[in-house]
Coordinates of C-alpha atoms and ligand atoms in Angstrom, one line a residue:
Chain A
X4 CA 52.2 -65.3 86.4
X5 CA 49.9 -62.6 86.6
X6 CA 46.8 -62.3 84.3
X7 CA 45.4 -59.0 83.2
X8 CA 41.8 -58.0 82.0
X9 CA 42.3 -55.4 79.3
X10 CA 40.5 -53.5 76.8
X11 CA 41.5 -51.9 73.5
X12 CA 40.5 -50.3 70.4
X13 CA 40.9 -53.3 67.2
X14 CA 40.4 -51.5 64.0
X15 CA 37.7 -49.0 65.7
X16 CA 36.3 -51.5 67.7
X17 CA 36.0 -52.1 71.0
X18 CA 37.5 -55.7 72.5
X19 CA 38.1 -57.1 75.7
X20 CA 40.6 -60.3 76.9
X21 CA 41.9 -62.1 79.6
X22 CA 45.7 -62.1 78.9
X23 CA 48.2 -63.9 80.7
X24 CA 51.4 -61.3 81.7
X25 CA 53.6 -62.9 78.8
X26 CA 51.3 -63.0 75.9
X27 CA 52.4 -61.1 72.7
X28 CA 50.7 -58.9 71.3
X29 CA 50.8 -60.7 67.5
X30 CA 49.9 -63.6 69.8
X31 CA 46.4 -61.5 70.9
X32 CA 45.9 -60.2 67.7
X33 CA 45.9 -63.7 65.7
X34 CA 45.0 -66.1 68.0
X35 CA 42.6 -64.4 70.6
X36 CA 40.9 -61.8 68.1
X37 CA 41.6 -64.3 65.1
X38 CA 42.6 -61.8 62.3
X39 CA 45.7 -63.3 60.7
X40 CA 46.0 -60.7 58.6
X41 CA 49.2 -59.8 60.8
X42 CA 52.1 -62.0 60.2
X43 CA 55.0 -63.7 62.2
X44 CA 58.3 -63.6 59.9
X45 CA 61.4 -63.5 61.9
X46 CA 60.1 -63.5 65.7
X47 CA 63.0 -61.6 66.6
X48 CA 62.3 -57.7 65.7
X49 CA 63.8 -57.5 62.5
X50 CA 61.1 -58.4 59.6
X51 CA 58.4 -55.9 60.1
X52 CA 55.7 -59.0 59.2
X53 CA 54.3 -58.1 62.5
X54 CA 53.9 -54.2 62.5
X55 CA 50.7 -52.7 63.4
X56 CA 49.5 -49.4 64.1
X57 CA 50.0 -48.4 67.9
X58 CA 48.0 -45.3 68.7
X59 CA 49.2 -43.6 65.5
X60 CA 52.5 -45.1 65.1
X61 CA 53.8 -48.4 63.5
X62 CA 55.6 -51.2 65.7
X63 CA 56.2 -54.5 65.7
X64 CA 54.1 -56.5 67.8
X65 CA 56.7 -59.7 68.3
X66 CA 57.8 -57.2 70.6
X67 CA 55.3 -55.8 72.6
X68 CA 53.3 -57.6 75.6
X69 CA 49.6 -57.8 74.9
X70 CA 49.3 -56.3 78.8
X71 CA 50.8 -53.0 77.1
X72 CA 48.3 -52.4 74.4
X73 CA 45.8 -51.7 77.3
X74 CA 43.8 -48.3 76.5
X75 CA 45.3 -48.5 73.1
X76 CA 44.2 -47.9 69.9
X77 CA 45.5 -50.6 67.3
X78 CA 45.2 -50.8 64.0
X79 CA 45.8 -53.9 61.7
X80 CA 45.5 -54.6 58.1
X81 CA 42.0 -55.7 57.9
X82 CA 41.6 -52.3 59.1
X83 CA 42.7 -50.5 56.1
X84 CA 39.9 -50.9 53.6
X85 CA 36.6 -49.3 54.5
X86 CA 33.0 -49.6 53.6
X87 CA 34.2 -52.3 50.7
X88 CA 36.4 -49.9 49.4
X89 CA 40.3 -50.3 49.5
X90 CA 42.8 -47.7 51.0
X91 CA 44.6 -45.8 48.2
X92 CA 47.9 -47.7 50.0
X93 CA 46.6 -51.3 49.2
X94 CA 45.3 -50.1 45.5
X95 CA 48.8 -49.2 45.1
X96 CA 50.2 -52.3 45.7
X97 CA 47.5 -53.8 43.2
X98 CA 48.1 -51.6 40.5
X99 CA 52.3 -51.4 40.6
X100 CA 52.9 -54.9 41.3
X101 CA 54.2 -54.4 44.8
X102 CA 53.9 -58.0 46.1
X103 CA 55.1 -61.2 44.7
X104 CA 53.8 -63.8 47.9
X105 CA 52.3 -61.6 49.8
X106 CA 54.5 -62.3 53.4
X107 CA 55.3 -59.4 53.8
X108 CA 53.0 -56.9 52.7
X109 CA 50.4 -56.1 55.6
X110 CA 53.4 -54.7 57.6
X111 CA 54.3 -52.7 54.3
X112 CA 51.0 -51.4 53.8
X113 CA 50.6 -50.1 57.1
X114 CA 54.1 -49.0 57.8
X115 CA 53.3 -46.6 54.4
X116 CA 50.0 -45.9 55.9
X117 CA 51.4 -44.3 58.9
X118 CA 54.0 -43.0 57.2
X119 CA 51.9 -41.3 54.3
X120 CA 49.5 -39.6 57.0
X121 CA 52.8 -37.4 58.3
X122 CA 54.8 -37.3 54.3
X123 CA 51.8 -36.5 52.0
X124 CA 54.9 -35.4 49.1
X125 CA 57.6 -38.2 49.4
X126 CA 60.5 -38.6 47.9
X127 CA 61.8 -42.0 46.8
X128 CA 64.4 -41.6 49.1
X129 CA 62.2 -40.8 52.2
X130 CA 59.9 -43.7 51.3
X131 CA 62.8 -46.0 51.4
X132 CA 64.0 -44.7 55.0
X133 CA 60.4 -44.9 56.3
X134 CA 60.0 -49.0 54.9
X135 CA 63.5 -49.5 56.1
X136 CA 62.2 -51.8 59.3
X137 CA 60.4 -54.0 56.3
X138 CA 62.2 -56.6 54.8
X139 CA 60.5 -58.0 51.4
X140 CA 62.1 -61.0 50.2
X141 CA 60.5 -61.6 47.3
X142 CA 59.5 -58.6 45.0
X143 CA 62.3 -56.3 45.7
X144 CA 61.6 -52.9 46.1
X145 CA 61.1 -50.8 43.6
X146 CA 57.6 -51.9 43.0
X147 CA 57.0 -51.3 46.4
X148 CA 58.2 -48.0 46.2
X149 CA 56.0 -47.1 43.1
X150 CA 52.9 -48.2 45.3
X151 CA 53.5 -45.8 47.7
X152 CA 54.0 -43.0 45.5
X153 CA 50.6 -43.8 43.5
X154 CA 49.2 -43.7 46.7
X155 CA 50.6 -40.7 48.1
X156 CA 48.9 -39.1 44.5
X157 CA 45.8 -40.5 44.8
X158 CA 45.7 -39.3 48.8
X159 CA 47.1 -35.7 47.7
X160 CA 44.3 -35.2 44.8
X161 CA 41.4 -36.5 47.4
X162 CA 42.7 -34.4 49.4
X163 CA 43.1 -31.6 47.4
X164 CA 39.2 -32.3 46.2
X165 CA 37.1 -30.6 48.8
X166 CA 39.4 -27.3 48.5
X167 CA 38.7 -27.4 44.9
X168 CA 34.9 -27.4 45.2
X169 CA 34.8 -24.5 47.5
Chain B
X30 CA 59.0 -67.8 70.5
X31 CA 57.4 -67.7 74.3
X32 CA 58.8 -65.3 77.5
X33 CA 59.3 -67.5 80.5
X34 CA 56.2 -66.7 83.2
X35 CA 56.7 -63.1 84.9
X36 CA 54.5 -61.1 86.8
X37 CA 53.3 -57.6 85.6
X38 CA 52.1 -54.3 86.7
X39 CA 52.1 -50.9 85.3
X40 CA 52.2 -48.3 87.9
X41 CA 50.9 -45.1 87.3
X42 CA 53.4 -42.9 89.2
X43 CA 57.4 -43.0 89.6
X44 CA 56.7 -43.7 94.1
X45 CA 54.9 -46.9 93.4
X46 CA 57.2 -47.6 90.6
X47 CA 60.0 -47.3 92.9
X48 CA 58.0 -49.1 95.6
X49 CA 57.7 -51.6 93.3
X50 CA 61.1 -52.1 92.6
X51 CA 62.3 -51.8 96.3
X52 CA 59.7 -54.9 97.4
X53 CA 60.8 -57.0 94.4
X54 CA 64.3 -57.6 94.3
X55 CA 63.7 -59.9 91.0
X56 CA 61.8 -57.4 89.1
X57 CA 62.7 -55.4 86.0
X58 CA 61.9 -51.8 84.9
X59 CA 60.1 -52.8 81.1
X60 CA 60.5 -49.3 79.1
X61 CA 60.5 -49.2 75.6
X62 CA 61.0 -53.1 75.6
X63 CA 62.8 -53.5 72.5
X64 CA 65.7 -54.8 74.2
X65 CA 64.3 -56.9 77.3
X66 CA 61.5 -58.3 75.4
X67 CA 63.8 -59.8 72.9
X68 CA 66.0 -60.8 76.0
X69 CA 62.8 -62.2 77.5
X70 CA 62.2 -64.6 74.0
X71 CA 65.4 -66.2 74.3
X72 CA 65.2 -66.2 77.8
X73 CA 68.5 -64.5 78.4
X74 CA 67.0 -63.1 81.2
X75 CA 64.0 -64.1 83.7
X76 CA 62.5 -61.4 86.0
X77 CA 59.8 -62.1 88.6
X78 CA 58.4 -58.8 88.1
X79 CA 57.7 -56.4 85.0
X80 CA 57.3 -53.1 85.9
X81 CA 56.3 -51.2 83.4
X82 CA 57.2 -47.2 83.2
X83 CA 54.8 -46.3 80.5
X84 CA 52.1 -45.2 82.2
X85 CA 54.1 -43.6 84.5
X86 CA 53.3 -39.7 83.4
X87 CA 56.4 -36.4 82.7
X88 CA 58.9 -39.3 82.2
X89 CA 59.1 -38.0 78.2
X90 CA 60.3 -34.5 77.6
X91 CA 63.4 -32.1 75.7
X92 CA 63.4 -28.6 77.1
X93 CA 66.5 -26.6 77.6
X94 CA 66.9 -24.8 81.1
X95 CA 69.8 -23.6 83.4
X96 CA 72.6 -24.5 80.8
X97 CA 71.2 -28.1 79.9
X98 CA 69.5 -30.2 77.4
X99 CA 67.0 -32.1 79.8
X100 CA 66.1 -35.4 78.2
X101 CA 63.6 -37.9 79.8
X102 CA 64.7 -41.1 80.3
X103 CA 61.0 -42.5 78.6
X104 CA 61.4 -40.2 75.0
X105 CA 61.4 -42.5 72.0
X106 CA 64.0 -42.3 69.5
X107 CA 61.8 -41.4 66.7
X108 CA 60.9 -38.2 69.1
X109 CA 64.9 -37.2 69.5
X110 CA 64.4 -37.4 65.3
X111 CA 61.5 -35.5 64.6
X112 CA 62.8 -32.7 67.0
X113 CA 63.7 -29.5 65.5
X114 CA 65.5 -28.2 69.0
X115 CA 67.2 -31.6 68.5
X116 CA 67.9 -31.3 64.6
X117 CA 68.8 -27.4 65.2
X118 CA 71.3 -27.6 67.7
X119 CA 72.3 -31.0 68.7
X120 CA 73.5 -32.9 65.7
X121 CA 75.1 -35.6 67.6
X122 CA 72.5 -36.3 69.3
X123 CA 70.5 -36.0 66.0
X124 CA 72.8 -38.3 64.3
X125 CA 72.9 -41.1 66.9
X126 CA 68.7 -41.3 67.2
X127 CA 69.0 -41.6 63.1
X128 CA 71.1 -44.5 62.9
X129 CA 69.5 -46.6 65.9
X130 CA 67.8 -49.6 64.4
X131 CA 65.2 -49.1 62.1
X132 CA 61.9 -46.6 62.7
X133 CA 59.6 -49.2 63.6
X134 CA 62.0 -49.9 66.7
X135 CA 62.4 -46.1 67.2
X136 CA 58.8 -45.6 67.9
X137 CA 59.1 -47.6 70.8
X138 CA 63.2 -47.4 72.0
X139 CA 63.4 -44.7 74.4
X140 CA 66.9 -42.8 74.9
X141 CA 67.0 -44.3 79.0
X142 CA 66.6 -47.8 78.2
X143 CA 69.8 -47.5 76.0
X144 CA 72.0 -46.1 78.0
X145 CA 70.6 -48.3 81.3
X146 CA 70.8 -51.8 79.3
X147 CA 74.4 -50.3 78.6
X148 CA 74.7 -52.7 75.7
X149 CA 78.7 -52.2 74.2
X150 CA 76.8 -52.0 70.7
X151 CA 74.4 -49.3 71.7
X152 CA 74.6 -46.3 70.1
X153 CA 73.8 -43.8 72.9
X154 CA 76.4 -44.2 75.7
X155 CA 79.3 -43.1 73.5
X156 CA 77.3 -40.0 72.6
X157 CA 76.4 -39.1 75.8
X158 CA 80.4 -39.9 76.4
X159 CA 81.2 -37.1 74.0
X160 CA 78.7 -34.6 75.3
X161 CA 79.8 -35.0 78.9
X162 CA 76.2 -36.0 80.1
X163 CA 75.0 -36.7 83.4
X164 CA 71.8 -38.5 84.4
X165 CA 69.9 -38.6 87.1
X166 CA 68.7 -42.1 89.0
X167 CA 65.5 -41.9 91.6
X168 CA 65.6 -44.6 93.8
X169 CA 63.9 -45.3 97.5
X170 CA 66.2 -42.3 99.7
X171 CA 65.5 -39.3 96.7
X172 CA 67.5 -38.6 93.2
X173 CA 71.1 -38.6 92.7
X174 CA 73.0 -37.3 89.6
X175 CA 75.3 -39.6 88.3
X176 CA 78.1 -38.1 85.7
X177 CA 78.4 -40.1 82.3
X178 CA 82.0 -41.4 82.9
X179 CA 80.8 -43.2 86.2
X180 CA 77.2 -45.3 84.7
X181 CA 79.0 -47.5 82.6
X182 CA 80.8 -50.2 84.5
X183 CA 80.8 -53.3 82.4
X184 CA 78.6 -54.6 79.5
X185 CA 75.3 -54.5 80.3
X186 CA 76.3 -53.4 84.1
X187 CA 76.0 -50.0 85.1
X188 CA 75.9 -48.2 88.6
X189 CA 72.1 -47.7 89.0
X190 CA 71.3 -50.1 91.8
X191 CA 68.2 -52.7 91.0
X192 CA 65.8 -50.6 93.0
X193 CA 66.5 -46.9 91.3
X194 CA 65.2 -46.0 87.8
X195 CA 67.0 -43.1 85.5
X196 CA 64.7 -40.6 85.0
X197 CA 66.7 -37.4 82.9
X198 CA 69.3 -37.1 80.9
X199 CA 71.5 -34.2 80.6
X200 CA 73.9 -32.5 77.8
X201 CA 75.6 -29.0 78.3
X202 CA 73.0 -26.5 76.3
X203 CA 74.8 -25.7 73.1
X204 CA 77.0 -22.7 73.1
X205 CA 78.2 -20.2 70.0
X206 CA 80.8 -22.7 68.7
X207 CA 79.8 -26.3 69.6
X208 CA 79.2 -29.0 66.6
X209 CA 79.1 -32.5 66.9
X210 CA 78.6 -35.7 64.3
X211 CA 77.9 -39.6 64.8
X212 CA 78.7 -41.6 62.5
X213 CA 78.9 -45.1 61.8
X214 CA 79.0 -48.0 59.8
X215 CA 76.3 -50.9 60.3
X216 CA 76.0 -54.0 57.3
X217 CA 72.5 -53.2 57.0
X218 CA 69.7 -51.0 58.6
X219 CA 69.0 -52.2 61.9
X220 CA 72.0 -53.6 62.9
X221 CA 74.4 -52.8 66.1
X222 CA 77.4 -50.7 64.7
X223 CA 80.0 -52.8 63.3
X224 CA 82.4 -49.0 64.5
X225 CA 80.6 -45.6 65.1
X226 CA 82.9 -42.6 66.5
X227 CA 80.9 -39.9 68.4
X228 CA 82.8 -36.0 68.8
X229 CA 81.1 -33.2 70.2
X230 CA 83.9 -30.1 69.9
X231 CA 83.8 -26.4 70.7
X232 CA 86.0 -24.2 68.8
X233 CA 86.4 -20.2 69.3
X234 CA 86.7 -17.5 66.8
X235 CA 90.1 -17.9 66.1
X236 CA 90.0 -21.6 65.0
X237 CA 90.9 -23.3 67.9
X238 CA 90.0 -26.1 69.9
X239 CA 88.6 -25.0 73.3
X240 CA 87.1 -28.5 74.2
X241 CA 86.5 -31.8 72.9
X242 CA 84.7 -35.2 73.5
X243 CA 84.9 -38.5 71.3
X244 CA 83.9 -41.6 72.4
X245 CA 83.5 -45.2 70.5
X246 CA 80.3 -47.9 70.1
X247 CA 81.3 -51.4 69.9
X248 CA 84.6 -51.5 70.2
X249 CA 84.9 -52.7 73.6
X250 CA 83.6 -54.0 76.5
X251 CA 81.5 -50.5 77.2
X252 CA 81.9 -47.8 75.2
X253 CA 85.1 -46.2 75.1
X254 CA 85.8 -42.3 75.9
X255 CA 89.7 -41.5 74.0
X256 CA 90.6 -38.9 76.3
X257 CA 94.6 -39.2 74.5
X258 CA 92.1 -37.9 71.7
X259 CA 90.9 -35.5 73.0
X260 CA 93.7 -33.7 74.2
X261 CA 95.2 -34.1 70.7
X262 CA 92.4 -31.7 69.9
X263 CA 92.2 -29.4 72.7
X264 CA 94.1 -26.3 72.7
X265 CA 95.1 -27.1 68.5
X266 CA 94.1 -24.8 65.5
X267 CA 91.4 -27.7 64.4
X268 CA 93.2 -28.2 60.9
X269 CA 93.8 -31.8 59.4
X270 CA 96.9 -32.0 61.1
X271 CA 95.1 -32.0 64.2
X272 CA 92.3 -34.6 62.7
X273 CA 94.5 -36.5 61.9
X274 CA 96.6 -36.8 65.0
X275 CA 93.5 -37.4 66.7
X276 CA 92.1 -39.8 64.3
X277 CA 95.1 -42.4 65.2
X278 CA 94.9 -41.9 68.8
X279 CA 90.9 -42.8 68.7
X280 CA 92.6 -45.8 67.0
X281 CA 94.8 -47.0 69.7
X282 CA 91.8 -46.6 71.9
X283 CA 89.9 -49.0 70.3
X284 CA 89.7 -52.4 72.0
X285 CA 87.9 -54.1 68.6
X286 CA 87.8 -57.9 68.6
X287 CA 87.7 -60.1 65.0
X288 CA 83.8 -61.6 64.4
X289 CA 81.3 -61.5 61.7
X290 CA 80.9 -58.1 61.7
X291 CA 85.0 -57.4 60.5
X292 CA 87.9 -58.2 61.5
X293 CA 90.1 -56.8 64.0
X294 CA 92.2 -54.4 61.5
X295 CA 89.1 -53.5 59.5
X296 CA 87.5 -52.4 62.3
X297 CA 89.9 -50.2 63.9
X298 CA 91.3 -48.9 60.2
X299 CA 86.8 -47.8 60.1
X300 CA 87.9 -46.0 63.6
X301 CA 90.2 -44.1 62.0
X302 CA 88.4 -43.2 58.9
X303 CA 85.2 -42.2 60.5
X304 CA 87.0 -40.2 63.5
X305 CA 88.2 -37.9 60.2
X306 CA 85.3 -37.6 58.8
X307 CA 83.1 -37.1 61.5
X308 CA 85.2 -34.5 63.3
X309 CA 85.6 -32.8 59.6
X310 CA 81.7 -32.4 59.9
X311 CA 81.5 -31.5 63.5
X312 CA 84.5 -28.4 62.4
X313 CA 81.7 -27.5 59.7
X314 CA 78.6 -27.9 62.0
X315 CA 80.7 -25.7 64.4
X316 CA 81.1 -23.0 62.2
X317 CA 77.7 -22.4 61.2
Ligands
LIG429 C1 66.1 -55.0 65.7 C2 66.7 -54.1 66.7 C3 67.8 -53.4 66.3 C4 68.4 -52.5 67.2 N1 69.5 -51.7 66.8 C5 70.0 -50.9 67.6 C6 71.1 -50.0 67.2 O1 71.5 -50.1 66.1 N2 71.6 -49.2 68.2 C7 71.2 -49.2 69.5 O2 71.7 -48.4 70.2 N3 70.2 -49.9 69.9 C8 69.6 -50.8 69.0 N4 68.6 -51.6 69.4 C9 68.2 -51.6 70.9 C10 67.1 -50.6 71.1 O3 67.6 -49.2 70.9 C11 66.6 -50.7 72.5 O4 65.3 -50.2 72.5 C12 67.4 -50.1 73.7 O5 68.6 -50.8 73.8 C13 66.7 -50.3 75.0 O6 65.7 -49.3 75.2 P1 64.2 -49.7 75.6 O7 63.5 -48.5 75.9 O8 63.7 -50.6 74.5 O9 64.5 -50.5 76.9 P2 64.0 -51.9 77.5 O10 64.2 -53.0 76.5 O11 62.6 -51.7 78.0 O12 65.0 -52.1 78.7 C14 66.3 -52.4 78.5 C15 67.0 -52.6 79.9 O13 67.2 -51.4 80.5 C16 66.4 -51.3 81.8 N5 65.8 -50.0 81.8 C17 65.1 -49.4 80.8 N6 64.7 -48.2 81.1 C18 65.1 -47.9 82.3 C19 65.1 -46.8 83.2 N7 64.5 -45.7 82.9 N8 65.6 -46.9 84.5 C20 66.2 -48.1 84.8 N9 66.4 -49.2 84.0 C21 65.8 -49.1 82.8 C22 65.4 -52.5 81.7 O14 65.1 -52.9 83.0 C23 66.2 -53.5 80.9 O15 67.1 -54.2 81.7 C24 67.9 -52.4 68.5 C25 66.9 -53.2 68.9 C26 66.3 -54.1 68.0 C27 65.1 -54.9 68.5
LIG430 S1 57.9 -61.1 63.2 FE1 58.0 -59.2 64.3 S2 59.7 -58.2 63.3 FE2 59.7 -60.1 62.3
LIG431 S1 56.0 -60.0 48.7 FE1 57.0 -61.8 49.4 S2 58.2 -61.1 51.0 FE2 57.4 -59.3 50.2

């Protein structure tokens, strides 16, 4: 089996492996870089535990080869927060209640992440379509839906913050 | 759940792709991975060689030219959705990338991995069915164009040989008249069509029915083109006598077999059902 030196971009930094031609990503991302903030649910591409941000776009990394994240840019949850302060996505889930155990909510927050950077405005409905690929088996769904929608207001007045003060 | 060992490379143009593939007989073109990888997991399948077409550039495109929708073989699903040529004027092929899996898969699925794994349950090769699509497959001598109704052999088996790799996809540009729908019923988001009907009709000024295409997911071994259908349709004042007509023939087309997804009679009673509905749309989409 082939081994490959690569080197990608992990939550704006720079990192560099050895990795063997079948390694999976998840694999490199919680056992080689060690942040097990990314979880393994199903194994089999249906739970969305897994999903990280690949160069701008949220996949599940059960199924992706480490080998292909070379040149990347990758984004995981302990990349959300910044400079001690919480994205607006993960104060959601704090203030509406949108996890119960936990399982399943990195892949949530950055599935929403991603998905709020494109939908500032959402509807319920488009939320719903865009968390489709993440299953929560514990706190149902409507909470989960309220988080994202306190987020997307709390990212739309930021936003709408420097415009004011011109 | 662990791959078996494989080698890996990631060529950077289509030649050394193709070289690749013609000096390893064993090796496997890795695209948007989300069905090989799986595949791979439960070791249903055991290639010597990955080689990898993402970093092979101009392998992910839409542009209309001389008549055609040219589709790359490497464009994701969730570009075929965010399209607005795509939304605009080919609802079809709007509707199929829509229902494929979920939208974490679709960032990764690309449109030429589902027709080459030429999985019964994928979504894509009754579409292109309807549309009357033809792709073209570069192997070691040059390209070839290959016309829809010849690329699907068997499941999973189509007539690209080991050593070629589809490239494009191509629909007939839209024309004053087309619509088209895809629609079908899964138990859940993410999962394979329990029965999905794609039409793609053309009707003229008068009402009538100047060409038709309907095809069926999942309901056989490969997807199944009703050409008895079809000619229901073509040539008929597209009124629900018509839709109707047409709606049993897709029926006796359909090859469905009992499992957990329905049974038999369930499944072809959906074929009926959702061949009216979606060729009601498609009249509605054609109008516009
Ligand atoms: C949870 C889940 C749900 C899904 N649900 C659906 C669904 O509802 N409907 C549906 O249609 N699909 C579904 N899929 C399948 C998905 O769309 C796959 O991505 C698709 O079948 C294969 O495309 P790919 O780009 O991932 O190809 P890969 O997995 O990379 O390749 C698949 C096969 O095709 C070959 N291949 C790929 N590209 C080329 C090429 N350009 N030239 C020659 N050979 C090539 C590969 O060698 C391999 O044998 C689902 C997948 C998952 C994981
Ligand atoms: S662990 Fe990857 S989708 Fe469930
Ligand atoms: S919080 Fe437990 S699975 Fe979602």
């Amino acid at each position: 089996m082939s081994t490959h030196h690569i080197k990608l971009t992990l939550n704006g930094e720079t990192k560099e492996a050895d990795v063997p031609a079948r390694l999976l990503l998840v694999h490199l991302i919680r056992e080689v870089f060690n942040l097990t903030g990314t979880h393994i649910g199903c194994d089999t591409t249906s739970c969305g535990a897994c999903t990280v941000i690949l160069n701008g776009r949220p996949v599940k990394a059960c199924t992706v080869l480490a080998v292909q994240a070379d040149g990347a840019a990758v984004q995981t949850v302990e990349g959300l927060a910044q400079g001690g302060q919480l994205h607006p996505i993960q104060e959601g889930f704090h203030q509406c209640h949108g996890l119960q155990c936990g399982f399943c909510t990195p892949g949530m927050l950055l599935t929403s992440a991603a998905f709020l950077a494109e939908h500032p405005n959402p509807s319920d409905d488009e939320i719903r379509w865009a968390i489709s690929g993440n299953l929560c088996r514990c706190t149902g769904y409507m909470n989960i839906v309220k988080a994202v929608q306190y987020a997307a207001e709390k990212m739309r007045a930021a936003s709408a913050q420097p415009a004011a003060a011109d | 759940m662990i791959p078996p060992a494989f080698d890996y490379a990631a060529p950077t143009s289509l030649s050394d792709a193709l070289a690749l593939l013609s000096q390893n007989p064993e090796a496997k073109v890795l695209a948007g991975g989300h069905s090989l990888i799986p595949a791979l997991k439960f070791r249903m399948a055991s290639p010597a060689l990955l080689v990898d077409i993402n970093k092979v550039a101009g392998l992910a495109y839409l542009r209309e030219a001389g008549g055609w929708l040219a589709i790359g073989a490497m464009t994701r699903e969730a570009d075929l959705d965010r399209s607005a040529l795509v939304r605009e004027k080919y609802p079809l092929l709007a509707d199929t990338a829509r229902m494929i899996a979920d939208p974490l898969v679709r960032n990764l699925a690309t449109i030429g991995g589902n027709l080459a794994h030429a999985d019964p349950a994928n979504d894509h090769p009754a579409t292109m069915l309807a549309y009357r699509a033809e792709v073209t497959a570069q192997g070691p001598a040059g390209a070839r164009t290959i016309p829809i109704a010849d690329f699907f052999t068997g499941p999973f088996t189509t007539s690209l040989a080991a050593n070629e790799i589809l490239t494009e996809i191509r629909l007939p540009a839209r024309r004053a008249g087309d619509g088209g729908c895809y629609l079908k019923i899964e138990r859940k988001v993410g999962d394979y069509a329990t029965a999905a009907v794609a039409v793609q009709i053309n009707v003229n000024a008068a009402g009538v029915c100047t060409s038709a295409g309907l095809a069926l997911t999942n309901l056989g071994l490969t997807a199944i083109r009703c050409a008895a259908a079809e000619a229901a349709l073509v040539g008929q004042p597209l009124d629900e006598a018509a839709i109707k007509a047409a709606a049993q023939r897709a029926a006796q087309a359909a090859e469905p077999v009992s499992d957990y997804r329905g049974s038999e009679a369930y499944k072809r009673s959906l074929v009926t059902t959702l061949t009216v509905r979606a060729l009601r749309t498609a009249l509605e989409r054609a109008r516009r």
